[in-house]
Amino acid sequence: MHSSCKDKTSVLKENLLIVSQREIAPRIFEMKLSGEMVMDMAPGQFLHLRVPDPSKLLRRPISICQIDKVNKVATIVYRVERAGTAILSQLKAGDRVDTMGPQGNGFDLSVVSAGQKALLIGGGIGVPPLVETAKQLAAKGVEVISVLGFANKDAVILEEALSAYGKVYVTTDDGSYGTKGYVSTVVDELTKEYSFDAIYSCGAPGMLKYVDQKFENHPHAYLSMESRMACGMGACYACVVHLKNAQDAANQRVCEDGPVFETGKIIL
């Protein structure tokens, strides 16, 4: 990654204050957190939250959705998957959550400038990190177009937030909202009409595989991996990805070397 990415030594640990929490779609929660750590956050990074239950030993990695450095408030959006995230979803305003972060390499926004075009591609719970990305790109004068894919109408999140920064296209697998089909349906059409100076994506493996293949030779195309992590610090190697064209079995860790990778570099 490039020079705009965070220095690895700046991971902090802080008991962040929960400002608010609400359910924004079935099993999808938005939590706003306040603390000094917010000042170090960048788009595409994640937070590692400790579940306040002694039986849950592993922290939960959750991507950063929005960053408000003026008020020192960060927004995260996550899906309740199992018991750990279910416990997090029951926390209330005024509670504190033991947080490590900000972690990982974020999206490199230095590669685009005013007047250029960026394409943001998100699927499901991979959409949240694109909101801050869009905000900061738009602030630079970059034209932002977002393509978001969801299973159905009920699962659609953050369309309104992203539409504040540019044109948004929504696809649903069942056609209950937006365009019927996958993000590829819209992206394939858009790329016939426009050339994009940078691509930023986050979502499920199938979607990332499509983006990786379509933009394999693009100089500024990025994938943000969603991965189960254990330590989150690069020590345990539970979240390893393999590099393409490596001389030996070279590995990179999603938590420490990612979660953002350039297209054409890793085996999906």
mmCIF file of C-alpha atoms in Angstrom:
data_model
loop_
_atom_site.group_PDB
_atom_site.id
_atom_site.type_symbol
_atom_site.label_atom_id
_atom_site.label_comp_id
_atom_site.label_asym_id
_atom_site.label_seq_id
_atom_site.Cartn_x
_atom_site.Cartn_y
_atom_site.Cartn_z
ATOM 1 C CA MET A 1 0.000 0.000 0.000
ATOM 2 C CA HIS A 2 0.933 3.603 -0.350
ATOM 3 C CA SER A 3 2.172 6.303 1.943
ATOM 4 C CA SER A 4 -1.330 7.449 2.899
ATOM 5 C CA CYS A 5 -1.824 4.294 4.921
ATOM 6 C CA LYS A 6 -1.475 4.234 8.631
ATOM 7 C CA ASP A 7 1.682 3.458 10.553
ATOM 8 C CA LYS A 8 1.301 -0.031 12.035
ATOM 9 C CA THR A 9 2.527 1.058 15.459
ATOM 10 C CA SER A 10 -0.421 3.365 16.148
ATOM 11 C CA VAL A 11 -2.963 0.733 17.265
ATOM 12 C CA LEU A 12 -4.578 1.973 20.455
ATOM 13 C CA LYS A 13 -6.758 0.411 23.139
ATOM 14 C CA GLU A 14 -9.563 2.470 24.641
ATOM 15 C CA ASN A 15 -12.906 1.996 26.368
ATOM 16 C CA LEU A 16 -15.034 3.849 23.849
ATOM 17 C CA LEU A 17 -18.311 5.401 25.001
ATOM 18 C CA ILE A 18 -21.455 4.274 23.196
ATOM 19 C CA VAL A 19 -23.302 7.426 22.127
ATOM 20 C CA SER A 20 -26.203 5.592 20.492
ATOM 21 C CA GLN A 21 -27.217 2.230 19.075
ATOM 22 C CA ARG A 22 -30.163 1.310 16.821
ATOM 23 C CA GLU A 23 -31.295 -1.433 14.474
ATOM 24 C CA ILE A 24 -31.345 -0.039 10.902
ATOM 25 C CA ALA A 25 -32.390 -3.246 9.080
ATOM 26 C CA PRO A 26 -33.192 -6.792 10.232
ATOM 27 C CA ARG A 27 -30.175 -7.918 12.355
ATOM 28 C CA ILE A 28 -28.146 -4.878 11.211
ATOM 29 C CA PHE A 29 -27.116 -2.398 13.909
ATOM 30 C CA GLU A 30 -25.583 1.064 13.831
ATOM 31 C CA MET A 31 -23.443 1.971 16.847
ATOM 32 C CA LYS A 32 -21.899 5.392 17.428
ATOM 33 C CA LEU A 33 -18.752 5.417 19.566
ATOM 34 C CA SER A 34 -16.910 8.344 21.116
ATOM 35 C CA GLY A 35 -13.272 8.585 22.159
ATOM 36 C CA GLU A 36 -9.779 9.880 21.395
ATOM 37 C CA MET A 37 -9.118 6.926 19.071
ATOM 38 C CA VAL A 38 -11.418 8.494 16.467
ATOM 39 C CA MET A 39 -8.705 11.067 15.659
ATOM 40 C CA ASP A 40 -6.487 8.296 14.223
ATOM 41 C CA MET A 41 -9.120 6.593 12.044
ATOM 42 C CA ALA A 42 -9.045 6.389 8.239
ATOM 43 C CA PRO A 43 -11.525 4.991 5.678
ATOM 44 C CA GLY A 44 -11.297 1.222 5.272
ATOM 45 C CA GLN A 45 -9.821 0.511 8.699
ATOM 46 C CA PHE A 46 -11.588 -1.557 11.344
ATOM 47 C CA LEU A 47 -12.105 -1.693 15.094
ATOM 48 C CA HIS A 48 -11.613 -4.805 17.219
ATOM 49 C CA LEU A 49 -14.352 -4.893 19.867
ATOM 50 C CA ARG A 50 -14.249 -7.010 22.985
ATOM 51 C CA VAL A 51 -17.557 -8.700 23.746
ATOM 52 C CA PRO A 52 -18.452 -7.968 27.405
ATOM 53 C CA ASP A 53 -18.834 -11.654 28.264
ATOM 54 C CA PRO A 54 -15.992 -13.715 29.798
ATOM 55 C CA SER A 55 -16.929 -16.731 27.663
ATOM 56 C CA LYS A 56 -16.229 -14.774 24.443
ATOM 57 C CA LEU A 57 -12.461 -14.694 24.219
ATOM 58 C CA LEU A 58 -12.031 -13.360 20.683
ATOM 59 C CA ARG A 59 -12.641 -9.755 19.754
ATOM 60 C CA ARG A 60 -15.007 -8.948 16.874
ATOM 61 C CA PRO A 61 -13.565 -7.013 13.890
ATOM 62 C CA ILE A 62 -16.025 -4.381 12.633
ATOM 63 C CA SER A 63 -15.281 -1.918 9.856
ATOM 64 C CA ILE A 64 -15.514 1.824 10.404
ATOM 65 C CA CYS A 65 -18.480 3.367 8.592
ATOM 66 C CA GLN A 66 -18.198 7.075 9.364
ATOM 67 C CA ILE A 67 -15.628 9.252 11.115
ATOM 68 C CA ASP A 68 -16.491 12.580 12.767
ATOM 69 C CA LYS A 69 -13.210 14.003 14.048
ATOM 70 C CA VAL A 70 -14.800 17.299 15.133
ATOM 71 C CA ASN A 71 -16.995 15.537 17.698
ATOM 72 C CA LYS A 72 -14.676 12.510 18.099
ATOM 73 C CA VAL A 73 -17.475 10.117 17.136
ATOM 74 C CA ALA A 74 -17.145 7.074 14.866
ATOM 75 C CA THR A 75 -20.036 5.067 13.451
ATOM 76 C CA ILE A 76 -19.867 1.313 12.923
ATOM 77 C CA VAL A 77 -22.528 -0.809 11.218
ATOM 78 C CA TYR A 78 -22.515 -4.555 11.802
ATOM 79 C CA ARG A 79 -24.689 -7.634 11.412
ATOM 80 C CA VAL A 80 -25.670 -9.912 14.278
ATOM 81 C CA GLU A 81 -24.205 -13.260 13.242
ATOM 82 C CA ARG A 82 -23.870 -15.291 16.419
ATOM 83 C CA ALA A 83 -23.820 -14.906 20.198
ATOM 84 C CA GLY A 84 -20.945 -12.397 20.339
ATOM 85 C CA THR A 85 -22.460 -9.784 18.050
ATOM 86 C CA ALA A 86 -25.872 -10.449 19.642
ATOM 87 C CA ILE A 87 -24.383 -9.353 22.989
ATOM 88 C CA LEU A 88 -22.859 -6.239 21.387
ATOM 89 C CA SER A 89 -26.257 -5.362 19.898
ATOM 90 C CA GLN A 90 -27.792 -5.235 23.395
ATOM 91 C CA LEU A 91 -25.396 -2.550 24.664
ATOM 92 C CA LYS A 92 -26.957 0.854 25.281
ATOM 93 C CA ALA A 93 -25.951 4.528 25.142
ATOM 94 C CA GLY A 94 -23.718 5.240 28.122
ATOM 95 C CA ASP A 95 -22.104 1.781 28.100
ATOM 96 C CA ARG A 96 -18.433 1.452 27.226
ATOM 97 C CA VAL A 97 -16.838 -1.074 24.919
ATOM 98 C CA ASP A 98 -13.206 -2.197 25.143
ATOM 99 C CA THR A 99 -11.844 -1.410 21.674
ATOM 100 C CA MET A 100 -8.537 -1.903 19.911
ATOM 101 C CA GLY A 101 -7.863 0.134 16.814
ATOM 102 C CA PRO A 102 -7.927 1.650 14.397
ATOM 103 C CA GLN A 103 -6.461 -1.440 12.746
ATOM 104 C CA GLY A 104 -5.375 -2.484 9.276
ATOM 105 C CA ASN A 105 -4.498 -0.617 6.112
ATOM 106 C CA GLY A 106 -7.360 1.482 4.810
ATOM 107 C CA PHE A 107 -8.278 2.560 1.290
ATOM 108 C CA ASP A 108 -5.663 4.676 -0.492
ATOM 109 C CA LEU A 109 -7.503 7.859 -1.470
ATOM 110 C CA SER A 110 -4.323 9.691 -2.512
ATOM 111 C CA VAL A 111 -4.434 8.117 -5.993
ATOM 112 C CA VAL A 112 -7.378 10.271 -7.130
ATOM 113 C CA SER A 113 -7.828 14.024 -7.278
ATOM 114 C CA ALA A 114 -10.465 16.648 -8.053
ATOM 115 C CA GLY A 115 -12.300 16.102 -11.335
ATOM 116 C CA GLN A 116 -11.550 12.378 -11.471
ATOM 117 C CA LYS A 117 -14.062 9.540 -11.093
ATOM 118 C CA ALA A 118 -14.183 6.793 -8.452
ATOM 119 C CA LEU A 119 -16.371 3.692 -8.489
ATOM 120 C CA LEU A 120 -17.407 2.231 -5.133
ATOM 121 C CA ILE A 121 -18.756 -1.337 -5.118
ATOM 122 C CA GLY A 122 -20.283 -2.815 -1.974
ATOM 123 C CA GLY A 123 -22.219 -5.918 -1.104
ATOM 124 C CA GLY A 124 -24.360 -6.434 2.012
ATOM 125 C CA ILE A 125 -22.460 -5.777 5.211
ATOM 126 C CA GLY A 126 -19.458 -4.775 3.044
ATOM 127 C CA VAL A 127 -21.181 -1.454 2.291
ATOM 128 C CA PRO A 128 -20.427 0.426 5.592
ATOM 129 C CA PRO A 129 -16.721 1.237 4.982
ATOM 130 C CA LEU A 130 -17.649 2.819 1.647
ATOM 131 C CA VAL A 131 -19.570 5.661 3.337
ATOM 132 C CA GLU A 132 -16.524 7.406 4.845
ATOM 133 C CA THR A 133 -14.592 6.594 1.673
ATOM 134 C CA ALA A 134 -17.244 8.361 -0.426
ATOM 135 C CA LYS A 135 -17.358 11.305 1.980
ATOM 136 C CA GLN A 136 -13.619 11.916 1.842
ATOM 137 C CA LEU A 137 -13.449 11.425 -1.942
ATOM 138 C CA ALA A 138 -16.309 13.883 -2.497
ATOM 139 C CA ALA A 139 -14.567 16.394 -0.216
ATOM 140 C CA LYS A 140 -11.569 16.201 -2.569
ATOM 141 C CA GLY A 141 -13.778 16.996 -5.570
ATOM 142 C CA VAL A 142 -13.793 13.428 -6.895
ATOM 143 C CA GLU A 143 -16.980 12.288 -8.674
ATOM 144 C CA VAL A 144 -18.283 9.245 -6.784
ATOM 145 C CA ILE A 145 -20.561 6.553 -8.209
ATOM 146 C CA SER A 146 -21.617 3.727 -5.870
ATOM 147 C CA VAL A 147 -23.071 0.337 -6.785
ATOM 148 C CA LEU A 148 -24.544 -1.583 -3.848
ATOM 149 C CA GLY A 149 -25.798 -5.170 -3.896
ATOM 150 C CA PHE A 150 -28.193 -6.779 -1.410
ATOM 151 C CA ALA A 151 -30.245 -9.978 -1.134
ATOM 152 C CA ASN A 152 -33.580 -8.146 -1.038
ATOM 153 C CA LYS A 153 -35.293 -4.832 -0.238
ATOM 154 C CA ASP A 154 -35.283 -5.449 3.539
ATOM 155 C CA ALA A 155 -31.491 -5.841 3.525
ATOM 156 C CA VAL A 156 -30.757 -2.467 1.870
ATOM 157 C CA ILE A 157 -28.654 -0.201 4.094
ATOM 158 C CA LEU A 158 -26.859 3.146 3.791
ATOM 159 C CA GLU A 159 -28.238 4.040 0.347
ATOM 160 C CA GLU A 160 -29.273 7.458 1.635
ATOM 161 C CA ALA A 161 -25.936 8.069 3.382
ATOM 162 C CA LEU A 162 -23.996 7.303 0.198
ATOM 163 C CA SER A 163 -26.343 9.310 -2.020
ATOM 164 C CA ALA A 164 -25.159 12.441 -0.188
ATOM 165 C CA TYR A 165 -21.819 12.043 -2.006
ATOM 166 C CA GLY A 166 -22.836 10.945 -5.496
ATOM 167 C CA LYS A 167 -24.992 8.713 -7.680
ATOM 168 C CA VAL A 168 -26.020 5.388 -6.101
ATOM 169 C CA TYR A 169 -27.246 2.273 -7.909
ATOM 170 C CA VAL A 170 -28.811 -0.549 -5.878
ATOM 171 C CA THR A 171 -29.201 -4.162 -7.013
ATOM 172 C CA THR A 172 -31.140 -6.922 -5.268
ATOM 173 C CA ASP A 173 -30.832 -10.640 -5.962
ATOM 174 C CA ASP A 174 -34.614 -11.044 -6.114
ATOM 175 C CA GLY A 175 -35.473 -7.761 -7.853
ATOM 176 C CA SER A 176 -37.539 -6.502 -4.892
ATOM 177 C CA TYR A 177 -35.715 -3.146 -5.035
ATOM 178 C CA GLY A 178 -33.519 -1.374 -7.572
ATOM 179 C CA THR A 179 -32.073 -3.451 -10.392
ATOM 180 C CA LYS A 180 -32.597 -7.218 -10.320
ATOM 181 C CA GLY A 181 -29.295 -9.077 -10.293
ATOM 182 C CA TYR A 182 -25.817 -8.697 -8.836
ATOM 183 C CA VAL A 183 -23.568 -5.622 -8.710
ATOM 184 C CA SER A 184 -21.897 -6.957 -11.871
ATOM 185 C CA THR A 185 -25.122 -6.234 -13.806
ATOM 186 C CA VAL A 186 -24.736 -2.500 -13.184
ATOM 187 C CA VAL A 187 -20.932 -2.300 -13.090
ATOM 188 C CA ASP A 188 -20.616 -3.964 -16.505
ATOM 189 C CA GLU A 189 -22.924 -1.293 -17.973
ATOM 190 C CA LEU A 190 -21.234 1.625 -16.195
ATOM 191 C CA THR A 191 -17.778 0.625 -17.393
ATOM 192 C CA LYS A 192 -19.012 0.737 -20.989
ATOM 193 C CA GLU A 193 -19.949 4.372 -20.433
ATOM 194 C CA TYR A 194 -17.248 5.650 -18.079
ATOM 195 C CA SER A 195 -13.633 5.028 -17.276
ATOM 196 C CA PHE A 196 -12.927 5.172 -13.550
ATOM 197 C CA ASP A 197 -9.687 6.474 -12.044
ATOM 198 C CA ALA A 198 -10.049 4.330 -8.907
ATOM 199 C CA ILE A 199 -12.172 1.407 -7.735
ATOM 200 C CA TYR A 200 -12.932 0.711 -4.060
ATOM 201 C CA SER A 201 -14.832 -2.439 -3.072
ATOM 202 C CA CYS A 202 -15.899 -4.425 -0.032
ATOM 203 C CA GLY A 203 -18.201 -7.421 0.203
ATOM 204 C CA ALA A 204 -18.583 -11.172 0.087
ATOM 205 C CA PRO A 205 -15.936 -13.398 -1.569
ATOM 206 C CA GLY A 206 -17.987 -13.964 -4.724
ATOM 207 C CA MET A 207 -18.386 -10.249 -5.324
ATOM 208 C CA LEU A 208 -14.715 -9.531 -4.634
ATOM 209 C CA LYS A 209 -13.719 -12.280 -7.069
ATOM 210 C CA TYR A 210 -15.750 -10.546 -9.779
ATOM 211 C CA VAL A 211 -14.165 -7.144 -8.980
ATOM 212 C CA ASP A 212 -10.693 -8.695 -8.877
ATOM 213 C CA GLN A 213 -11.115 -10.286 -12.302
ATOM 214 C CA LYS A 214 -12.797 -7.300 -13.941
ATOM 215 C CA PHE A 215 -10.261 -4.772 -12.684
ATOM 216 C CA GLU A 216 -7.231 -7.070 -12.417
ATOM 217 C CA ASN A 217 -5.007 -4.738 -14.431
ATOM 218 C CA HIS A 218 -6.444 -1.459 -13.173
ATOM 219 C CA PRO A 219 -3.679 0.611 -11.523
ATOM 220 C CA HIS A 220 -5.869 1.791 -8.622
ATOM 221 C CA ALA A 221 -8.440 -0.880 -7.799
ATOM 222 C CA TYR A 222 -8.814 -2.099 -4.221
ATOM 223 C CA LEU A 223 -10.562 -4.956 -2.433
ATOM 224 C CA SER A 224 -11.392 -4.890 1.267
ATOM 225 C CA MET A 225 -11.544 -8.422 2.637
ATOM 226 C CA GLU A 226 -14.040 -9.543 5.239
ATOM 227 C CA SER A 227 -12.377 -12.171 7.385
ATOM 228 C CA ARG A 228 -12.826 -13.980 10.669
ATOM 229 C CA MET A 229 -9.872 -12.900 12.792
ATOM 230 C CA ALA A 230 -8.559 -14.169 16.075
ATOM 231 C CA CYS A 231 -5.870 -11.871 17.469
ATOM 232 C CA GLY A 232 -6.261 -9.010 15.000
ATOM 233 C CA MET A 233 -2.580 -8.175 15.450
ATOM 234 C CA GLY A 234 -0.960 -10.450 12.863
ATOM 235 C CA ALA A 235 0.404 -12.938 15.384
ATOM 236 C CA CYS A 236 -1.930 -15.916 15.031
ATOM 237 C CA TYR A 237 -2.181 -16.293 11.224
ATOM 238 C CA ALA A 238 -5.892 -17.198 11.402
ATOM 239 C CA CYS A 239 -6.794 -14.782 8.589
ATOM 240 C CA VAL A 240 -4.143 -15.575 5.979
ATOM 241 C CA VAL A 241 -4.573 -14.937 2.247
ATOM 242 C CA HIS A 242 -2.212 -16.229 -0.432
ATOM 243 C CA LEU A 243 -0.418 -14.063 -2.963
ATOM 244 C CA LYS A 244 -0.659 -14.657 -6.709
ATOM 245 C CA ASN A 245 2.545 -15.110 -8.703
ATOM 246 C CA ALA A 246 4.619 -15.632 -5.575
ATOM 247 C CA GLN A 247 7.840 -17.645 -5.857
ATOM 248 C CA ASP A 248 6.919 -19.660 -2.778
ATOM 249 C CA ALA A 249 3.784 -19.957 -0.658
ATOM 250 C CA ALA A 250 3.822 -16.310 0.362
ATOM 251 C CA ASN A 251 1.094 -15.310 2.789
ATOM 252 C CA GLN A 252 -0.371 -12.022 3.921
ATOM 253 C CA ARG A 253 -2.594 -11.491 6.930
ATOM 254 C CA VAL A 254 -5.914 -9.732 6.428
ATOM 255 C CA CYS A 255 -5.676 -7.996 9.817
ATOM 256 C CA GLU A 256 -2.123 -6.699 9.513
ATOM 257 C CA ASP A 257 -1.351 -6.519 5.771
ATOM 258 C CA GLY A 258 -4.965 -5.760 4.789
ATOM 259 C CA PRO A 259 -7.889 -5.665 5.012
ATOM 260 C CA VAL A 260 -7.400 -3.688 1.787
ATOM 261 C CA PHE A 261 -5.458 -5.284 -1.064
ATOM 262 C CA GLU A 262 -4.881 -4.238 -4.650
ATOM 263 C CA THR A 263 -6.662 -6.230 -7.345
ATOM 264 C CA GLY A 264 -4.656 -8.937 -9.085
ATOM 265 C CA LYS A 265 -2.433 -9.524 -6.043
ATOM 266 C CA ILE A 266 -4.155 -12.182 -3.905
ATOM 267 C CA ILE A 267 -5.828 -15.521 -4.525
ATOM 268 C CA LEU A 268 -9.551 -15.259 -3.825
#
